[in-house]
Amino acid sequence: LEDWAGALRSADAVLARTDLDAAERVEAMSMRAQALLGQKQLDAASKQAQETLTFYRTRPSQLVPDEFYAAAANFVVAE
């Protein structure tokens, strides 16, 4: 349940793909931030979460219609 290293590897593998749409990229970026937080890599987690939110905010809302993963990244920043 708390396989943060595995979650980080999975997120990195997804982010290495070149065919992601904006919503998929926000999801993977948020998952990466959460995995870093789970590993207690607080600075890296905060940086990744900030990058996620910047990416999310600079995309038209119709490209990322679901706010869930942006909210999850915001949670990492708040932690």
PDB file of C-alpha atoms in Angstrom:
ATOM      1  CA  LEU A   1       0.000   0.000   0.000  1.00  0.00           C
ATOM      2  CA  GLU A   2       2.895   2.363   0.646  1.00  0.00           C
ATOM      3  CA  ASP A   3       5.244   1.365  -2.145  1.00  0.00           C
ATOM      4  CA  TRP A   4       6.458   4.917  -2.703  1.00  0.00           C
ATOM      5  CA  ALA A   5       9.544   3.794  -4.650  1.00  0.00           C
ATOM      6  CA  GLY A   6       7.320   1.794  -6.991  1.00  0.00           C
ATOM      7  CA  ALA A   7       4.914   4.711  -7.344  1.00  0.00           C
ATOM      8  CA  LEU A   8       7.811   7.009  -8.187  1.00  0.00           C
ATOM      9  CA  ARG A   9       9.122   4.575 -10.815  1.00  0.00           C
ATOM     10  CA  SER A  10       5.639   4.300 -12.333  1.00  0.00           C
ATOM     11  CA  ALA A  11       5.143   8.062 -12.434  1.00  0.00           C
ATOM     12  CA  ASP A  12       8.574   8.542 -14.016  1.00  0.00           C
ATOM     13  CA  ALA A  13       7.803   5.892 -16.636  1.00  0.00           C
ATOM     14  CA  VAL A  14       4.518   7.585 -17.526  1.00  0.00           C
ATOM     15  CA  LEU A  15       6.151  11.033 -17.663  1.00  0.00           C
ATOM     16  CA  ALA A  16       8.813   9.699 -20.045  1.00  0.00           C
ATOM     17  CA  ARG A  17       6.112   9.042 -22.633  1.00  0.00           C
ATOM     18  CA  THR A  18       5.733  11.583 -25.398  1.00  0.00           C
ATOM     19  CA  ASP A  19       2.080  10.859 -26.201  1.00  0.00           C
ATOM     20  CA  LEU A  20       0.456  12.145 -22.992  1.00  0.00           C
ATOM     21  CA  ASP A  21      -2.290  14.705 -23.167  1.00  0.00           C
ATOM     22  CA  ALA A  22      -2.352  17.549 -20.643  1.00  0.00           C
ATOM     23  CA  ALA A  23      -4.727  15.787 -18.241  1.00  0.00           C
ATOM     24  CA  GLU A  24      -2.602  12.635 -18.202  1.00  0.00           C
ATOM     25  CA  ARG A  25       0.549  14.687 -17.609  1.00  0.00           C
ATOM     26  CA  VAL A  26      -1.041  16.518 -14.645  1.00  0.00           C
ATOM     27  CA  GLU A  27      -2.120  13.176 -13.176  1.00  0.00           C
ATOM     28  CA  ALA A  28       1.367  11.658 -13.498  1.00  0.00           C
ATOM     29  CA  MET A  29       3.073  14.789 -12.175  1.00  0.00           C
ATOM     30  CA  SER A  30       0.772  14.811  -9.167  1.00  0.00           C
ATOM     31  CA  MET A  31       1.381  11.127  -8.530  1.00  0.00           C
ATOM     32  CA  ARG A  32       5.121  11.791  -8.633  1.00  0.00           C
ATOM     33  CA  ALA A  33       4.790  14.595  -6.088  1.00  0.00           C
ATOM     34  CA  GLN A  34       2.763  12.343  -3.790  1.00  0.00           C
ATOM     35  CA  ALA A  35       5.330   9.543  -4.086  1.00  0.00           C
ATOM     36  CA  LEU A  36       8.150  11.928  -3.201  1.00  0.00           C
ATOM     37  CA  LEU A  37       6.153  13.144  -0.209  1.00  0.00           C
ATOM     38  CA  GLY A  38       5.599   9.538   0.873  1.00  0.00           C
ATOM     39  CA  GLN A  39       9.367   9.008   0.742  1.00  0.00           C
ATOM     40  CA  LYS A  40       9.835  12.087   2.948  1.00  0.00           C
ATOM     41  CA  GLN A  41      11.694  13.914   0.171  1.00  0.00           C
ATOM     42  CA  LEU A  42       9.947  17.110   1.150  1.00  0.00           C
ATOM     43  CA  ASP A  43      11.880  19.610  -0.971  1.00  0.00           C
ATOM     44  CA  ALA A  44      11.627  17.458  -4.089  1.00  0.00           C
ATOM     45  CA  ALA A  45       7.940  16.805  -3.430  1.00  0.00           C
ATOM     46  CA  SER A  46       7.204  20.501  -3.016  1.00  0.00           C
ATOM     47  CA  LYS A  47       9.126  21.360  -6.188  1.00  0.00           C
ATOM     48  CA  GLN A  48       7.299  18.669  -8.178  1.00  0.00           C
ATOM     49  CA  ALA A  49       3.939  19.795  -6.830  1.00  0.00           C
ATOM     50  CA  GLN A  50       4.691  23.422  -7.737  1.00  0.00           C
ATOM     51  CA  GLU A  51       5.680  22.322 -11.259  1.00  0.00           C
ATOM     52  CA  THR A  52       2.433  20.366 -11.493  1.00  0.00           C
ATOM     53  CA  LEU A  53       0.370  23.373 -10.476  1.00  0.00           C
ATOM     54  CA  THR A  54       2.245  25.647 -12.886  1.00  0.00           C
ATOM     55  CA  PHE A  55       1.652  23.195 -15.732  1.00  0.00           C
ATOM     56  CA  TYR A  56      -2.025  22.886 -14.771  1.00  0.00           C
ATOM     57  CA  ARG A  57      -2.572  26.644 -14.530  1.00  0.00           C
ATOM     58  CA  THR A  58      -0.976  27.314 -17.908  1.00  0.00           C
ATOM     59  CA  ARG A  59      -3.272  24.952 -19.805  1.00  0.00           C
ATOM     60  CA  PRO A  60      -6.772  25.811 -21.036  1.00  0.00           C
ATOM     61  CA  SER A  61      -9.391  24.392 -18.680  1.00  0.00           C
ATOM     62  CA  GLN A  62     -10.898  22.246 -21.427  1.00  0.00           C
ATOM     63  CA  LEU A  63      -7.565  20.365 -21.717  1.00  0.00           C
ATOM     64  CA  VAL A  64      -7.558  19.489 -17.994  1.00  0.00           C
ATOM     65  CA  PRO A  65     -11.236  19.509 -17.010  1.00  0.00           C
ATOM     66  CA  ASP A  66     -10.838  17.508 -13.788  1.00  0.00           C
ATOM     67  CA  GLU A  67      -9.314  19.466 -10.901  1.00  0.00           C
ATOM     68  CA  PHE A  68      -8.675  16.392  -8.726  1.00  0.00           C
ATOM     69  CA  TYR A  69      -4.965  15.965  -9.485  1.00  0.00           C
ATOM     70  CA  ALA A  70      -4.285  19.689  -9.240  1.00  0.00           C
ATOM     71  CA  ALA A  71      -5.906  19.578  -5.804  1.00  0.00           C
ATOM     72  CA  ALA A  72      -3.742  16.604  -4.877  1.00  0.00           C
ATOM     73  CA  ALA A  73      -0.632  18.560  -5.886  1.00  0.00           C
ATOM     74  CA  ASN A  74      -1.879  21.480  -3.829  1.00  0.00           C
ATOM     75  CA  PHE A  75      -2.149  19.127  -0.847  1.00  0.00           C
ATOM     76  CA  VAL A  76       1.523  18.188  -1.269  1.00  0.00           C
ATOM     77  CA  VAL A  77       2.466  21.872  -1.257  1.00  0.00           C
ATOM     78  CA  ALA A  78       0.454  22.395   1.931  1.00  0.00           C
ATOM     79  CA  GLU A  79       2.178  19.509   3.675  1.00  0.00           C
TER      80      GLU A  79
END
